[in-house]
PDB file of C-alpha atoms in Angstrom:
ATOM      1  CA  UNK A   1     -40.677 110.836 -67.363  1.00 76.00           C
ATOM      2  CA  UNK A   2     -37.861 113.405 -68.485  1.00 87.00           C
ATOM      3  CA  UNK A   3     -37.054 116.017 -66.648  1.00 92.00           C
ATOM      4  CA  UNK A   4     -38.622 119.279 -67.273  1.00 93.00           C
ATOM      5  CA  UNK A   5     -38.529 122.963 -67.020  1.00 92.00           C
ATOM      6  CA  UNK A   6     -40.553 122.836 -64.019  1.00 95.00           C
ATOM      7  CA  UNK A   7     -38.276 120.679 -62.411  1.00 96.00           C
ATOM      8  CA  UNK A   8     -35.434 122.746 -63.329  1.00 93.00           C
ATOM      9  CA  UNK A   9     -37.173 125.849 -61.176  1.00 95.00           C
ATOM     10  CA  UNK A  10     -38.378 123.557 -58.476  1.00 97.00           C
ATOM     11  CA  UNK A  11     -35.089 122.103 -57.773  1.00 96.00           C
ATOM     12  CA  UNK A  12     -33.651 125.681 -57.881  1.00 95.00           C
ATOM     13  CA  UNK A  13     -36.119 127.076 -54.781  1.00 97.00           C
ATOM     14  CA  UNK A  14     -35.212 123.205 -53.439  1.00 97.00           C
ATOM     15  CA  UNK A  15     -31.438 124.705 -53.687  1.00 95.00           C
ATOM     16  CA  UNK A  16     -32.456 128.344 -52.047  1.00 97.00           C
ATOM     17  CA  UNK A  17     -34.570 126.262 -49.703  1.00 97.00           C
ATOM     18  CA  UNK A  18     -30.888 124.118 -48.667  1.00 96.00           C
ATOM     19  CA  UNK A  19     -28.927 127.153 -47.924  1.00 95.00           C
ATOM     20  CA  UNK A  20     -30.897 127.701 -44.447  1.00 95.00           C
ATOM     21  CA  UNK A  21     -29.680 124.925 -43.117  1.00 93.00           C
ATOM     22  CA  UNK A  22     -27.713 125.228 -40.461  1.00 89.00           C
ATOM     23  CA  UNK A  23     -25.419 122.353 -40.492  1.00 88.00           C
ATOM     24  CA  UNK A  24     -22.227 123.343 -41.522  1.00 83.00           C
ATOM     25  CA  UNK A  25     -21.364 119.541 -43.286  1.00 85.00           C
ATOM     26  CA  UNK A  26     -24.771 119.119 -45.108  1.00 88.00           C
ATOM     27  CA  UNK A  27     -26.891 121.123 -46.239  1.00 93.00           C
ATOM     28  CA  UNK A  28     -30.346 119.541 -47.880  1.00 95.00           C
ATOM     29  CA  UNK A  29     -33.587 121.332 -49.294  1.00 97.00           C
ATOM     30  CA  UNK A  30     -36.860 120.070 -50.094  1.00 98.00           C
ATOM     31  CA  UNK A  31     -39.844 121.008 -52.341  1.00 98.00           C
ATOM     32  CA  UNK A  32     -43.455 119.396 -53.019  1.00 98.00           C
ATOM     33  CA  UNK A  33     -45.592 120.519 -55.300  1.00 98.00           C
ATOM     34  CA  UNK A  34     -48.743 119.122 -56.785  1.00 98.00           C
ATOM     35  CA  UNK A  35     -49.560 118.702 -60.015  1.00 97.00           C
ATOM     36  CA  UNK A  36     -50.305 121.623 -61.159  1.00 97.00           C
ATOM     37  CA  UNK A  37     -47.200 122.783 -60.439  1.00 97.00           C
ATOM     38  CA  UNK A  38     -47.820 124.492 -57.240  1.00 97.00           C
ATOM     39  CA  UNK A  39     -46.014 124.817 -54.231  1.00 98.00           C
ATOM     40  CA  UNK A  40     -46.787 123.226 -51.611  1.00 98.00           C
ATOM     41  CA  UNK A  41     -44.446 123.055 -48.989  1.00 98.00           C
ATOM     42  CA  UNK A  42     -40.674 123.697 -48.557  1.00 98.00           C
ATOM     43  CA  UNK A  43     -38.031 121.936 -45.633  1.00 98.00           C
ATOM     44  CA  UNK A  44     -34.565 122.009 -44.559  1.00 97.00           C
ATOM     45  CA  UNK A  45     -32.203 119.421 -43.055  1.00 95.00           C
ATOM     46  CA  UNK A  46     -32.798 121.083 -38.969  1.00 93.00           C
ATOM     47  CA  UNK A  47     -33.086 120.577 -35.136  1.00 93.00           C
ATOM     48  CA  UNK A  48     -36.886 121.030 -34.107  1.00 93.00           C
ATOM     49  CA  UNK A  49     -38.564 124.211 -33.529  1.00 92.00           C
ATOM     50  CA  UNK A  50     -37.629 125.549 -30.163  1.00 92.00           C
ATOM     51  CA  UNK A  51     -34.504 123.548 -29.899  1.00 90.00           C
ATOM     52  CA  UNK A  52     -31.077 125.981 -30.284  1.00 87.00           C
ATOM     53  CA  UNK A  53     -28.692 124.773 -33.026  1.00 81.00           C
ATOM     54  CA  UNK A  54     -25.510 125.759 -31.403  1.00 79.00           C
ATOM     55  CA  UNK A  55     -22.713 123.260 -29.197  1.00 77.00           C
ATOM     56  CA  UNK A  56     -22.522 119.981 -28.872  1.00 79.00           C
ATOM     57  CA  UNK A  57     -25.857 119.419 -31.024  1.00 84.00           C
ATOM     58  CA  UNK A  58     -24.409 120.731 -33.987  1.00 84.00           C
ATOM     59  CA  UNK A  59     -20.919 119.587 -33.042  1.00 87.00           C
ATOM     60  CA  UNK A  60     -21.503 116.582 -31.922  1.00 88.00           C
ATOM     61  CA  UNK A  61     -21.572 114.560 -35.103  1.00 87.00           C
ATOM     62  CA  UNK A  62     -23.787 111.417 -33.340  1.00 89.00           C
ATOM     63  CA  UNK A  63     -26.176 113.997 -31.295  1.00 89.00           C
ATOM     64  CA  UNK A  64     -26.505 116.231 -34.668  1.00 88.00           C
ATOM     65  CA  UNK A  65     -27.258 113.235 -36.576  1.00 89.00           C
ATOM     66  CA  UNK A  66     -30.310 112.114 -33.671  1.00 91.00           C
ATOM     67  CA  UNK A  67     -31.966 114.901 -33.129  1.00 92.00           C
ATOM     68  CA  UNK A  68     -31.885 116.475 -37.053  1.00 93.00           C
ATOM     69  CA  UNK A  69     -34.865 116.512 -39.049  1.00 95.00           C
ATOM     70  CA  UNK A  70     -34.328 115.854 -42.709  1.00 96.00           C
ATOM     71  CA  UNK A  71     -35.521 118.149 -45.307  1.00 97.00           C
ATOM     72  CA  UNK A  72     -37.950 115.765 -46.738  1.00 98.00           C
ATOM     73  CA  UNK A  73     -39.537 115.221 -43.635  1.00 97.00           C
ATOM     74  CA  UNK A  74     -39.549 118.543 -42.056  1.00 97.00           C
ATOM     75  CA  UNK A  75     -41.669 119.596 -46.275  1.00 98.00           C
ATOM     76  CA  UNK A  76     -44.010 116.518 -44.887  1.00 98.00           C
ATOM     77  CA  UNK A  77     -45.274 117.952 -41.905  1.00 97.00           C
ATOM     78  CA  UNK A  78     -45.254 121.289 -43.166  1.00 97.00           C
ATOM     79  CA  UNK A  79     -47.497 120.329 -45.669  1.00 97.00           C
ATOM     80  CA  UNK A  80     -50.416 119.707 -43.713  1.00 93.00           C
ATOM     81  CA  UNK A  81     -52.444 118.398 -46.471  1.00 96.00           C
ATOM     82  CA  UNK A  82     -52.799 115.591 -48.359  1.00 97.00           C
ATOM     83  CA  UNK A  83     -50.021 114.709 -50.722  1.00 98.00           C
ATOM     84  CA  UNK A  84     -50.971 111.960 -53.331  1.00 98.00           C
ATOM     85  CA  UNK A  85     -49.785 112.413 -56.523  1.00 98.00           C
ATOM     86  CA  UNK A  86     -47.325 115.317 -55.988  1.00 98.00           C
ATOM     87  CA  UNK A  87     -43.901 115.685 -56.462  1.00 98.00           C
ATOM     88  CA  UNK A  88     -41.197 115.997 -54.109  1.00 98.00           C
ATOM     89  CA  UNK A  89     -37.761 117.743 -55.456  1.00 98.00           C
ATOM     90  CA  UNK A  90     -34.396 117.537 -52.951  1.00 97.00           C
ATOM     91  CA  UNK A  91     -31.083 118.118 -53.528  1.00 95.00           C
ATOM     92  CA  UNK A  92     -30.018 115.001 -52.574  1.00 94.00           C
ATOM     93  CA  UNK A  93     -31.108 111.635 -52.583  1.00 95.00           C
ATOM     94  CA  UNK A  94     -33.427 110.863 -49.538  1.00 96.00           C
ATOM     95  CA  UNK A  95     -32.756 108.305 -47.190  1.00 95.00           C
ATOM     96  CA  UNK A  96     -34.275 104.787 -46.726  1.00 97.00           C
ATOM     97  CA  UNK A  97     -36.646 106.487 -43.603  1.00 96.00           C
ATOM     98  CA  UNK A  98     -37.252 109.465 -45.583  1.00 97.00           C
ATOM     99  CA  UNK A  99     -37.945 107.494 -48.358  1.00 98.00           C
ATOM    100  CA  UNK A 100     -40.691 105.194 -46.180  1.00 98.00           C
ATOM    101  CA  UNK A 101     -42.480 108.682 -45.287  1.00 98.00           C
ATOM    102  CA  UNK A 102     -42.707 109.846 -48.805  1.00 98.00           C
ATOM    103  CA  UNK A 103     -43.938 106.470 -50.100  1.00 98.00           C
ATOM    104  CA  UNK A 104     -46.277 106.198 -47.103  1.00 98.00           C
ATOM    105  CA  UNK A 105     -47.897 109.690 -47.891  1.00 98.00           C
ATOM    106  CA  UNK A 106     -48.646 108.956 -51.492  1.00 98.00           C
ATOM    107  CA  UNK A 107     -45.936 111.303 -53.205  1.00 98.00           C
ATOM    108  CA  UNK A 108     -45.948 110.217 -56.692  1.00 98.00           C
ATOM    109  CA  UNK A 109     -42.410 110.929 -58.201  1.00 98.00           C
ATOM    110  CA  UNK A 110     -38.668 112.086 -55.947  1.00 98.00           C
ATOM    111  CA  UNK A 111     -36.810 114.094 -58.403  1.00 98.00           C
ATOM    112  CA  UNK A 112     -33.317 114.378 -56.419  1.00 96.00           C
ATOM    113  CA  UNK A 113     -29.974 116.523 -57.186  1.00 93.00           C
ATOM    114  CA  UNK A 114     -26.968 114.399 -57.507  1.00 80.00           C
ATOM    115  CA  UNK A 115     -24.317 115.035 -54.471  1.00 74.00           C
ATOM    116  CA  UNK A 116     -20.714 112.908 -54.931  1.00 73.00           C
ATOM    117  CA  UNK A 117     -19.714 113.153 -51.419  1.00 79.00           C
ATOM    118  CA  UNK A 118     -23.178 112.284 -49.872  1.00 80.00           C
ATOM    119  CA  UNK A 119     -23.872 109.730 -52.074  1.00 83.00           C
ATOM    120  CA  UNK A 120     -20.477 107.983 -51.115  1.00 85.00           C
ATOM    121  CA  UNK A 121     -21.232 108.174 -47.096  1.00 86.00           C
ATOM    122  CA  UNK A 122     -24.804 106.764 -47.394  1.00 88.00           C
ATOM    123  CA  UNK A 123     -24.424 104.569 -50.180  1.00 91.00           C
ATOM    124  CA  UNK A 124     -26.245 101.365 -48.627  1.00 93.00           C
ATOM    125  CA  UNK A 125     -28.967 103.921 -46.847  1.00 93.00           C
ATOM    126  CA  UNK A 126     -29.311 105.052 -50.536  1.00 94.00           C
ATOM    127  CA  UNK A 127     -29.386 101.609 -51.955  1.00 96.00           C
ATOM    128  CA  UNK A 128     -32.301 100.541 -49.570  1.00 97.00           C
ATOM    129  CA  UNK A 129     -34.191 103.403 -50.431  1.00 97.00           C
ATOM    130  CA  UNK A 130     -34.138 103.254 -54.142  1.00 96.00           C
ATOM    131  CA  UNK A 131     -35.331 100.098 -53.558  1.00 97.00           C
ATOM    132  CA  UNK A 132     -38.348 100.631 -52.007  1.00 98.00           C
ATOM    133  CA  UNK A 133     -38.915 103.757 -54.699  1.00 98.00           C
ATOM    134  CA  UNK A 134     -38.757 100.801 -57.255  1.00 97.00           C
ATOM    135  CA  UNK A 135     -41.322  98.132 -55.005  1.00 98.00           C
ATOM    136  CA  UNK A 136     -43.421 100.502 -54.377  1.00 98.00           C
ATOM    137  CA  UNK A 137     -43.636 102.589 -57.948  1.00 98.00           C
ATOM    138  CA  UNK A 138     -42.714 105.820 -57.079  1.00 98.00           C
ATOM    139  CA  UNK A 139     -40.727 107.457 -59.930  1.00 97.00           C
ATOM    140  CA  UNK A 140     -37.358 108.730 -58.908  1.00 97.00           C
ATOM    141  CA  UNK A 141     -35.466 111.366 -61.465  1.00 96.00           C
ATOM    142  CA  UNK A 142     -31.817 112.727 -60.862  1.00 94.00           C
ATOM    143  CA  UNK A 143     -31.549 116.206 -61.957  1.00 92.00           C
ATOM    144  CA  UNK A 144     -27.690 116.461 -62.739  1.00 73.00           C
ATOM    145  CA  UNK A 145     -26.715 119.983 -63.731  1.00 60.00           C
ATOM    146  CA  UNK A 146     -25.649 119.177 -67.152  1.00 58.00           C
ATOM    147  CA  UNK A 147     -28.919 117.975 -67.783  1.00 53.00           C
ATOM    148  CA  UNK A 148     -30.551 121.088 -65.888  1.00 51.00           C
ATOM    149  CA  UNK A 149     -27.991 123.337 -68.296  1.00 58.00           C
ATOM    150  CA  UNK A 150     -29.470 122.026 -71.193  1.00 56.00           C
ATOM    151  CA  UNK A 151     -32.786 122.745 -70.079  1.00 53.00           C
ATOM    152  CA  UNK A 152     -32.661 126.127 -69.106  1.00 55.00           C
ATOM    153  CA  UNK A 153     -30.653 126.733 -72.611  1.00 60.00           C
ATOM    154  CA  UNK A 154     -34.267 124.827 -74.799  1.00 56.00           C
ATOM    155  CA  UNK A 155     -36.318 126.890 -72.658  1.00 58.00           C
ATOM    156  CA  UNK A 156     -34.539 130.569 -73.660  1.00 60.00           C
ATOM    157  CA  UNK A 157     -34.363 129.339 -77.225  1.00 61.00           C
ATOM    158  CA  UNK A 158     -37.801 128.218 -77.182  1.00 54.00           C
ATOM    159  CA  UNK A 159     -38.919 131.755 -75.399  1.00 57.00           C
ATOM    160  CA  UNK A 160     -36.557 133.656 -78.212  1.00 60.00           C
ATOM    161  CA  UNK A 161     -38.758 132.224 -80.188  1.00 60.00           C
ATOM    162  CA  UNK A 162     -42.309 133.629 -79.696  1.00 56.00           C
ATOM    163  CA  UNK A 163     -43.473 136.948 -80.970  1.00 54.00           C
ATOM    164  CA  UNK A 164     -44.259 139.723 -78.646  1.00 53.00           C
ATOM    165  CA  UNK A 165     -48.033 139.764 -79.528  1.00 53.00           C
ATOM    166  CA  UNK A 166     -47.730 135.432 -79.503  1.00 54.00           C
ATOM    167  CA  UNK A 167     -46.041 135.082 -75.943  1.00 49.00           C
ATOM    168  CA  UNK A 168     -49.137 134.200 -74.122  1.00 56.00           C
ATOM    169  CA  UNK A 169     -49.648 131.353 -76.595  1.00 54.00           C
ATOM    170  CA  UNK A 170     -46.478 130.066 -76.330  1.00 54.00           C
ATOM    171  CA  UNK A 171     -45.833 130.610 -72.507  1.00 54.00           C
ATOM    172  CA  UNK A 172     -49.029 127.853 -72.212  1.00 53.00           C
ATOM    173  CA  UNK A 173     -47.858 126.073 -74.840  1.00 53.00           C
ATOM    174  CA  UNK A 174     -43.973 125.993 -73.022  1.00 49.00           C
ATOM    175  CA  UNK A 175     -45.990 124.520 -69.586  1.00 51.00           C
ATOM    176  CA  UNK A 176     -45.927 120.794 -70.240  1.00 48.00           C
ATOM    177  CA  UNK A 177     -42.794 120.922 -70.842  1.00 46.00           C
TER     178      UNK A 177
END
């Protein structure tokens, strides 16, 4: 499956979504929706509810890395509903344990931003979880930005092209895409 426009504005609020992070070095956002395209629950890369983010837990780079809940996981519980078929949109690539959790709750399709730097440090984590993505048939997508880019641009030239008294036509027609 290609990626699409709803992708493209999924991984955006996945992006917004990172930024409340409070860990200075990483910063990671999640998004699952189902689909029809709705949201249904959001995470962040955090220390549980309750537990202050400041000292040695968020300096401490082996305490930090403990007690942090990742993004995809933190969307999970959120979610408090069933999740089978959705889609799950991060901006980076999940984990080999976040990876078990979103196989194990019947999430359909991982549609991840690509991060250099993170990719690097967790390469084999990475490795091991794209490969139970593969044995176990959920689709994974990476959103790069040039590919996003090009998006967005169809999707303004497509929208250029409807008539004022046609847009609700073509705004339904412009959904599966």
């Amino acid at each position: 499956m290609a990626i699409t426009k709803w992708d493209l504005r999924f991984m955006d609020v996945a992006q917004l979504i990172a930024s409340w992070s409070k860990d200075s070095s990483t910063k990671v956002g999640a998004v699952i929706a189902d689909p029809a395209h709705r949201i249904v629950s959001t995470g962040y890369n955090g220390l549980p509810r309750g537990l202050a983010d400041d000292g040695a837990r968020m300096t401490d780079r082996d305490v930090k890395l403990r007690l942090t809940l990742h993004a995809e996981h933190n969307a999970i519980l959120f979610a408090q509903r069933d999740l089978l078929g959705c889609t799950i949109y991060v901006t980076a690539h999940p984990c080999a344990h976040c990876a078990a959790q979103i196989v194990q709750t019947g999430i359909a399709r991982v549609v991840f931003a690509s991060s250099g730097s993170y990719e690097e440090r967790w390469a084999a984590d990475i490795q091991l979880a794209a490969e139970l993505f593969g044995d176990t048939g959920v689709g994974v997508e990476r959103a790069d930005r040039s590919g996003l880019a090009e998006l967005q641009r169809l999707g303004q030239e497509f929208d250029a092209r409807c008539e004022p008294d046609q847009h609700e036509r073509c705004a339904s027609a412009n959904t599966e895409r």
